[in-house]
Backbone as CSV, one residue per row, in Angstrom:
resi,resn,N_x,N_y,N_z,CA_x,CA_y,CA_z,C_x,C_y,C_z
1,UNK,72.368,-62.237,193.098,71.927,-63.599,192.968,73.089,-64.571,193.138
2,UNK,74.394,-64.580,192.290,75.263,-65.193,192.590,76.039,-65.384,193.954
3,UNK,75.867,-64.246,194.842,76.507,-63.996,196.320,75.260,-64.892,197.104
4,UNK,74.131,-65.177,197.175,73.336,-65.546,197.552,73.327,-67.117,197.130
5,UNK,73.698,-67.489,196.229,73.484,-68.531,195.668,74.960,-69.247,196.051
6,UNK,75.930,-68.741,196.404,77.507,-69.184,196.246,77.385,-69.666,197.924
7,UNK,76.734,-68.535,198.701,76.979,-68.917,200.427,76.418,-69.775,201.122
8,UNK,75.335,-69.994,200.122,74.629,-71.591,200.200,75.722,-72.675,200.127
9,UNK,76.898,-72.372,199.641,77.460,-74.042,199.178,78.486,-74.219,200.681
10,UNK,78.497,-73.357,201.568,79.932,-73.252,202.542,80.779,-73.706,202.107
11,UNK,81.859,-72.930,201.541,82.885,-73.607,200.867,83.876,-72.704,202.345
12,UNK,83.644,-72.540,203.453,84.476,-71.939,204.403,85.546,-72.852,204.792
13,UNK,85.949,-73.427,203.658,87.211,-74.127,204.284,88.658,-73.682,203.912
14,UNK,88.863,-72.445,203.422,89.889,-71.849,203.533,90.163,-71.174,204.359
15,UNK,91.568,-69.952,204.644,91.551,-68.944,205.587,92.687,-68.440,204.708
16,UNK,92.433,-66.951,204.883,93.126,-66.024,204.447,94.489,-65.303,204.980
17,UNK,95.818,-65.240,204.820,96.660,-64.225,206.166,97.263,-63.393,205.306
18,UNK,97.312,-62.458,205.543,97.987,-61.299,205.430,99.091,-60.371,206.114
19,UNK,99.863,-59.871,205.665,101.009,-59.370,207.395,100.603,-58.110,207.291
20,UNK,100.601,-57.203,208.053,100.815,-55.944,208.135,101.605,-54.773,208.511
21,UNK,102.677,-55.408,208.754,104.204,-54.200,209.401,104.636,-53.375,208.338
22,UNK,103.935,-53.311,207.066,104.580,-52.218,206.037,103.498,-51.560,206.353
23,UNK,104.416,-49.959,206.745,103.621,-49.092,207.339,103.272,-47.649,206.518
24,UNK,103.159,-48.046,204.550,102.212,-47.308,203.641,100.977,-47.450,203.583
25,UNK,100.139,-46.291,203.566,98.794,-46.250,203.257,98.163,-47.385,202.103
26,UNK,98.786,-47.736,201.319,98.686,-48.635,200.230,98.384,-49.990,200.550
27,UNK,99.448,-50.350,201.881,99.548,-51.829,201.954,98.298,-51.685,202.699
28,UNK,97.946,-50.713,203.741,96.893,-50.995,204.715,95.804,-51.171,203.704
29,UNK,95.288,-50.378,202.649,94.367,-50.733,201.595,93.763,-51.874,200.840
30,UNK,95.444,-52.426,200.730,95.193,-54.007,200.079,94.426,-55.067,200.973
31,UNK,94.778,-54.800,202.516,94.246,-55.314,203.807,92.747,-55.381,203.235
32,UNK,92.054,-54.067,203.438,91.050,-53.991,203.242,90.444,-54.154,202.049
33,UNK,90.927,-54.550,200.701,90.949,-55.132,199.962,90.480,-56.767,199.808
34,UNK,91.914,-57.205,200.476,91.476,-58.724,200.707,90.692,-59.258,201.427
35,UNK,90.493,-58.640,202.158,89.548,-58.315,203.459,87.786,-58.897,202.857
36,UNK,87.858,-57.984,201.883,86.759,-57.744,200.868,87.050,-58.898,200.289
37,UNK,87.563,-59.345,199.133,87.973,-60.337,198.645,87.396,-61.826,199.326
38,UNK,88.160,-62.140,200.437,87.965,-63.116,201.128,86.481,-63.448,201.323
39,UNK,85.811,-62.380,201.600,84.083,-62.435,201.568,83.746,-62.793,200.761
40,UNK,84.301,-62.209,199.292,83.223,-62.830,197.816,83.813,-64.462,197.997
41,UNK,84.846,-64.933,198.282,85.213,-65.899,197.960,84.879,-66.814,199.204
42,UNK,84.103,-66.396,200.186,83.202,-67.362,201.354,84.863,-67.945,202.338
43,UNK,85.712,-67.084,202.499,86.667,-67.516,203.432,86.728,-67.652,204.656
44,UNK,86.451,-68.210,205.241,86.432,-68.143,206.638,86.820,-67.313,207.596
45,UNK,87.893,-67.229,207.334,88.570,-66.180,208.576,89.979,-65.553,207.724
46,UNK,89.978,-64.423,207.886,91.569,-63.147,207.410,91.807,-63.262,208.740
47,UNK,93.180,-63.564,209.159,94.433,-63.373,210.076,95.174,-62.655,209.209
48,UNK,94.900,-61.452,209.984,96.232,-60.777,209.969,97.268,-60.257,210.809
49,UNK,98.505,-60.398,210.242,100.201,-60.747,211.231,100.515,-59.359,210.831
50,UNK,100.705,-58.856,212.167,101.765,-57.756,212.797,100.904,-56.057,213.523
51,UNK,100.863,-55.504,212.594,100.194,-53.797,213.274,98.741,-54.541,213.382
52,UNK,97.867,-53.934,213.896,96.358,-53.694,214.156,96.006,-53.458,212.743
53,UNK,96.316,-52.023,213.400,95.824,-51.246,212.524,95.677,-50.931,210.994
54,UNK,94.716,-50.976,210.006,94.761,-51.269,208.955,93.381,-50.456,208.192
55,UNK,93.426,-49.990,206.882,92.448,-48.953,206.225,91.382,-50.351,206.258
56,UNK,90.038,-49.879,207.227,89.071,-50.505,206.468,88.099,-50.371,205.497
57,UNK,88.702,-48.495,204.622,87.451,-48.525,203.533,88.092,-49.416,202.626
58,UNK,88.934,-50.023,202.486,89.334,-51.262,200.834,88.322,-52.027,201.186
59,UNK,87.732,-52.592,202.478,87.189,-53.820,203.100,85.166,-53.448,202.666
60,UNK,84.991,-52.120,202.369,83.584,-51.818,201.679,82.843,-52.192,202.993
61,UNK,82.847,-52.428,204.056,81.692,-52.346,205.316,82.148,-54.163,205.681
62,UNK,82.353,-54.883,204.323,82.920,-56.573,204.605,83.493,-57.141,206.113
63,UNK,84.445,-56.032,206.520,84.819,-56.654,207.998,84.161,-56.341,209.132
64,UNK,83.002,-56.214,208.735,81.808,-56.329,210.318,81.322,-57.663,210.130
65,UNK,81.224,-58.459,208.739,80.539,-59.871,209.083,81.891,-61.007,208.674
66,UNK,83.294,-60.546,208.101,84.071,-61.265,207.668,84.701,-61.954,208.998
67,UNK,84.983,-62.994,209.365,85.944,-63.348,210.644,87.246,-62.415,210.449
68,UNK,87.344,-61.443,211.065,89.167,-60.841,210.888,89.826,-61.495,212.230
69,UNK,90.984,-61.972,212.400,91.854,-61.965,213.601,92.917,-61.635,213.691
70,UNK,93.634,-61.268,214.562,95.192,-60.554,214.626,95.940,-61.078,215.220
71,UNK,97.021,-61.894,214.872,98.303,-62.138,215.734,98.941,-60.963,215.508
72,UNK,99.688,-61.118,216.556,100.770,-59.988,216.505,102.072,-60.058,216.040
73,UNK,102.618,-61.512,215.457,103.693,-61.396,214.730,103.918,-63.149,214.106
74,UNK,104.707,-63.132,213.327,104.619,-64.545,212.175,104.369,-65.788,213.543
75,UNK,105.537,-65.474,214.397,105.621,-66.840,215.304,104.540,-67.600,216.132
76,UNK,103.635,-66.040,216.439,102.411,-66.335,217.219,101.138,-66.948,215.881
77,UNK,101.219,-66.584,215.009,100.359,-66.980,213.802,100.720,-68.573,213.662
78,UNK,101.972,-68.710,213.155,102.048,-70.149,212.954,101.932,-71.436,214.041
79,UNK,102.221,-70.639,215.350,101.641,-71.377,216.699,100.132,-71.573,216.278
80,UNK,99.375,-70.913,216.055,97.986,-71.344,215.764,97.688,-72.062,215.158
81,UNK,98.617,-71.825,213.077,98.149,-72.660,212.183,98.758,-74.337,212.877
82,UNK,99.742,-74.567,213.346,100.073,-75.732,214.029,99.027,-76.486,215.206
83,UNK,98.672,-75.494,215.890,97.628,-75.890,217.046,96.309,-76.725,216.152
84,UNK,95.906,-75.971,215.241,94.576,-75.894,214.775,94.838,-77.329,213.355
85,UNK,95.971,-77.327,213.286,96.072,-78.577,212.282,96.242,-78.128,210.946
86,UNK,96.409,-76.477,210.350,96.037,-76.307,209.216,97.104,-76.476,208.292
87,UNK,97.087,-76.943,207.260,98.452,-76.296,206.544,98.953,-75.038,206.239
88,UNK,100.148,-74.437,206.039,100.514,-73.238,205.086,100.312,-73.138,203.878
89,UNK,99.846,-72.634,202.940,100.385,-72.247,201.523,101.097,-70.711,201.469
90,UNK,102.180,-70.633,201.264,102.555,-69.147,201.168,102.129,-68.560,199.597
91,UNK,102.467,-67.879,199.310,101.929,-67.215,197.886,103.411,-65.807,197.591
92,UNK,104.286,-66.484,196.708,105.518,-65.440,196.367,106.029,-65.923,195.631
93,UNK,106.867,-65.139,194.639,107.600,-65.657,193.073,108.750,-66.099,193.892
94,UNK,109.597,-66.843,194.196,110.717,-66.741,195.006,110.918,-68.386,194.834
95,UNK,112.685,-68.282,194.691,113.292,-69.434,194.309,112.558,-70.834,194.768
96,UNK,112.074,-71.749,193.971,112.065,-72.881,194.956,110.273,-72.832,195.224
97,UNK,109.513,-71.970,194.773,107.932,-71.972,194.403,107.347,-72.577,193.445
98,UNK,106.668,-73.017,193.696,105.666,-73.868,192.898,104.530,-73.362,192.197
99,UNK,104.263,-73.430,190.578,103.614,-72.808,190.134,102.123,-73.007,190.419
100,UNK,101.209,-72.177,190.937,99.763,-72.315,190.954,99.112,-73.264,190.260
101,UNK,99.296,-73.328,189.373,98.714,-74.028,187.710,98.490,-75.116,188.416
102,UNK,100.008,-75.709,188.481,99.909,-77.574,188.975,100.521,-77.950,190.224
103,UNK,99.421,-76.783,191.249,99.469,-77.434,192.161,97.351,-77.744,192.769
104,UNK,97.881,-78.781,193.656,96.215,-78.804,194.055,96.177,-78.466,195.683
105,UNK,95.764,-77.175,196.106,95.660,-76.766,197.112,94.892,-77.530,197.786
106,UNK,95.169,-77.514,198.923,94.140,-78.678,200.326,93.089,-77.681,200.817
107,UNK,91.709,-78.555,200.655,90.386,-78.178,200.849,90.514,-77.169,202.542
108,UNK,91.140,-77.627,202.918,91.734,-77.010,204.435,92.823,-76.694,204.353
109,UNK,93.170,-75.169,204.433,94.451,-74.498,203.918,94.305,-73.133,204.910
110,UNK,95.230,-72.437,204.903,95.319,-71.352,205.488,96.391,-70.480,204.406
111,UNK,95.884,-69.555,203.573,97.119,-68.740,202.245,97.399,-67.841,203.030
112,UNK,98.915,-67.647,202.501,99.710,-66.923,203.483,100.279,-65.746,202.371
113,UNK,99.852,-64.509,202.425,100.223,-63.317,201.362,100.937,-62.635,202.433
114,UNK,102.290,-61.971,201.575,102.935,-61.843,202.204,102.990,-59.813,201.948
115,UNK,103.744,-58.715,202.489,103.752,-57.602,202.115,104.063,-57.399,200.831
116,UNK,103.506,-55.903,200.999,103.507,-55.262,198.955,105.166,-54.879,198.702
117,UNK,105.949,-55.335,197.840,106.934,-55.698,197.536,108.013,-56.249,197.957
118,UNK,108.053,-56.637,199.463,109.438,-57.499,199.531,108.741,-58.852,200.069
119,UNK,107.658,-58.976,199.946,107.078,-60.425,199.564,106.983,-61.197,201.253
120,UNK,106.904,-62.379,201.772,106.876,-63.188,202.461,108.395,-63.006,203.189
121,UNK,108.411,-63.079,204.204,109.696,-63.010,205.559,110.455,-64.299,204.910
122,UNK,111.291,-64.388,205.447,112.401,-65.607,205.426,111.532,-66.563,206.675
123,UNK,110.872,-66.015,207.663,110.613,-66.734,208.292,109.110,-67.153,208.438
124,UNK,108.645,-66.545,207.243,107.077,-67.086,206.961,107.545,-68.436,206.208
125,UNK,108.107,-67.725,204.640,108.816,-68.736,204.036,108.866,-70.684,204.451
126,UNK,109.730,-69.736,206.009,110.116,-71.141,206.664,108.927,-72.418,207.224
127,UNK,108.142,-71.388,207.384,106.477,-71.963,207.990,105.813,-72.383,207.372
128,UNK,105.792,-72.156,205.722,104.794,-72.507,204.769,105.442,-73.721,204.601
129,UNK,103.890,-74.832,204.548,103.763,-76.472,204.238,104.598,-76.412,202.257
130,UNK,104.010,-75.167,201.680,104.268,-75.216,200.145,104.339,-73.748,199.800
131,UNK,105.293,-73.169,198.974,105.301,-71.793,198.731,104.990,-71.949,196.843
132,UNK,103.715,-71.518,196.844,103.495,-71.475,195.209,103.483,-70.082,194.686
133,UNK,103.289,-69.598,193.430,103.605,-68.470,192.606,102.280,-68.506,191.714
134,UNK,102.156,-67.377,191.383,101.829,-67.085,190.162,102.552,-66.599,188.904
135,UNK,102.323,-67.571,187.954,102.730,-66.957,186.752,102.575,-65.512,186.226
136,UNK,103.787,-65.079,185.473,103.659,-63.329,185.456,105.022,-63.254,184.182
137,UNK,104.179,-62.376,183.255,105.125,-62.493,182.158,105.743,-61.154,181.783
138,UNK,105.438,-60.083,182.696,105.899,-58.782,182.197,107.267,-58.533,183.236
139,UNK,107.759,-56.862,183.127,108.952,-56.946,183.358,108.732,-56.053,185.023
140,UNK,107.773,-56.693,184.907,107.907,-56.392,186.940,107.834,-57.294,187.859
141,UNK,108.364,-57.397,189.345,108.976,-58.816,190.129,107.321,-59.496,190.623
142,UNK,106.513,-58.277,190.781,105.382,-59.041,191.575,103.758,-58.389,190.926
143,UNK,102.686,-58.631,190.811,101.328,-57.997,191.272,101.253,-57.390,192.448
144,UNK,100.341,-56.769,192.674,99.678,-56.006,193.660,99.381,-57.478,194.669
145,UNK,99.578,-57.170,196.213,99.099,-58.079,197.152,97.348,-58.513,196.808
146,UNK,96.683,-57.368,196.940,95.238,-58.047,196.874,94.955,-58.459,195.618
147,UNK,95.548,-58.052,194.401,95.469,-59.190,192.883,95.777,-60.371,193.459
148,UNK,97.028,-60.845,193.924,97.675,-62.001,194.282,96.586,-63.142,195.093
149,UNK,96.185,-62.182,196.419,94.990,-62.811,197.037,93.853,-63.130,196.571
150,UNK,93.419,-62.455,195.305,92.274,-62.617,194.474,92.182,-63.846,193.660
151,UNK,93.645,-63.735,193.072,93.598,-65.138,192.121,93.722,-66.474,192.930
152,UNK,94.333,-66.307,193.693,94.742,-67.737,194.827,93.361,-68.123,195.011
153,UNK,93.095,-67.202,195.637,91.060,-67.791,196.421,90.198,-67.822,195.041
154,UNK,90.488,-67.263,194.152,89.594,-67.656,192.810,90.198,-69.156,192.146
155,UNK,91.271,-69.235,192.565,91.902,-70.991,192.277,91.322,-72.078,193.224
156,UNK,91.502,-71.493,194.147,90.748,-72.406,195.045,89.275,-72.707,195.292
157,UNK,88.727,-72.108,195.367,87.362,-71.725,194.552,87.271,-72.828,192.854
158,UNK,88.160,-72.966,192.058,87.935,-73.731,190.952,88.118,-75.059,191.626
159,UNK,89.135,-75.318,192.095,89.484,-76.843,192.388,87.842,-77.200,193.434
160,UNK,87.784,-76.794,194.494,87.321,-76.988,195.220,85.827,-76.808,195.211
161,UNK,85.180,-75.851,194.468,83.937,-75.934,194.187,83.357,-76.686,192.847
162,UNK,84.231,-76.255,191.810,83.820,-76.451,190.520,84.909,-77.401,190.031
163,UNK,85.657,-78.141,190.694,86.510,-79.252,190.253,87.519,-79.464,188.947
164,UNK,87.867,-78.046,188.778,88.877,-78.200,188.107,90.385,-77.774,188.396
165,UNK,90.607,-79.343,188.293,91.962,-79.750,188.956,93.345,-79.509,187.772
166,UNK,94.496,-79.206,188.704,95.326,-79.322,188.127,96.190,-81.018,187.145
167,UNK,96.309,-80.639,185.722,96.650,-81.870,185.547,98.331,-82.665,186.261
């Protein structure tokens, strides 16, 4: 009822990216993960940057109706998000990020998740309009990529559907 009731509102004004050149079974998972993800959360389109190839059982059957697309590497991706007008948000704990909490993501965004532990390129980094974080209080550097992607699009999803804004 709620999936039925949520795709009524088109909230397709996000887009999802993901990279894929870490070449563990794990990261390809999270792919298909967010993959999945991006669907409950009515995303428009997953770009994903670098290999093809990627596990689609995380994705549960999701990427036969999800938009997926593939650049083949950061430079050709951000040629697009530039063409197309979108902004960056990157998503990584890393010096100089902005905490999720209080920021207010743009209704037209493109989130930029970066690989499972060494995070966003220096030269994604460089591309993102805003690099925000999630708060994290234990004694490890990051979450799991598709947690990360989960909470972002479940933030955005608050501001943007249900209007609760950062103060």
């Amino acid at each position: 009822m709620y999936a039925r009731n949520f795709q009524c509102l088109s909230l397709k004004s996000f887009q999802c990216v993901v990279s894929s050149f870490h070449r563990s079974s794990r990261r390809k998972l999270n792919i298909g993960s967010i993959v999945r993800t991006a669907n409950a959360f009515l995303a428009d389109t997953v770009h994903i940057v670098g290999r093809k190839r990627w596990n689609r059982r995380g994705a549960m059957v999701t990427d036969r109706y999800q938009h997926v697309v593939h650049h083949p590497d950061v430079e050709s991706f951000v040629a697009w998000a530039k063409d197309a007008g979108v902004p960056i948000i990157g998503v990584d704990n890393v010096e100089g990020s902005v905490p999720i909490e209080k920021t207010r993501l743009p209704e037209t965004c493109v989130l930029l998740f970066g690989q499972e532990g060494p995070g966003l390129s220096a030269e994604a980094i460089a591309a993102s309009d805003i690099v925000i974080d999630i708060a994290q209080f234990g004694s490890t550097r990051s979450i799991n990529a598709s947690a990360a992607a989960a909470i972002v699009m479940h933030q955005w999803v608050m501001q943007h559907r249900f209007k609760v804004l950062p103060s």
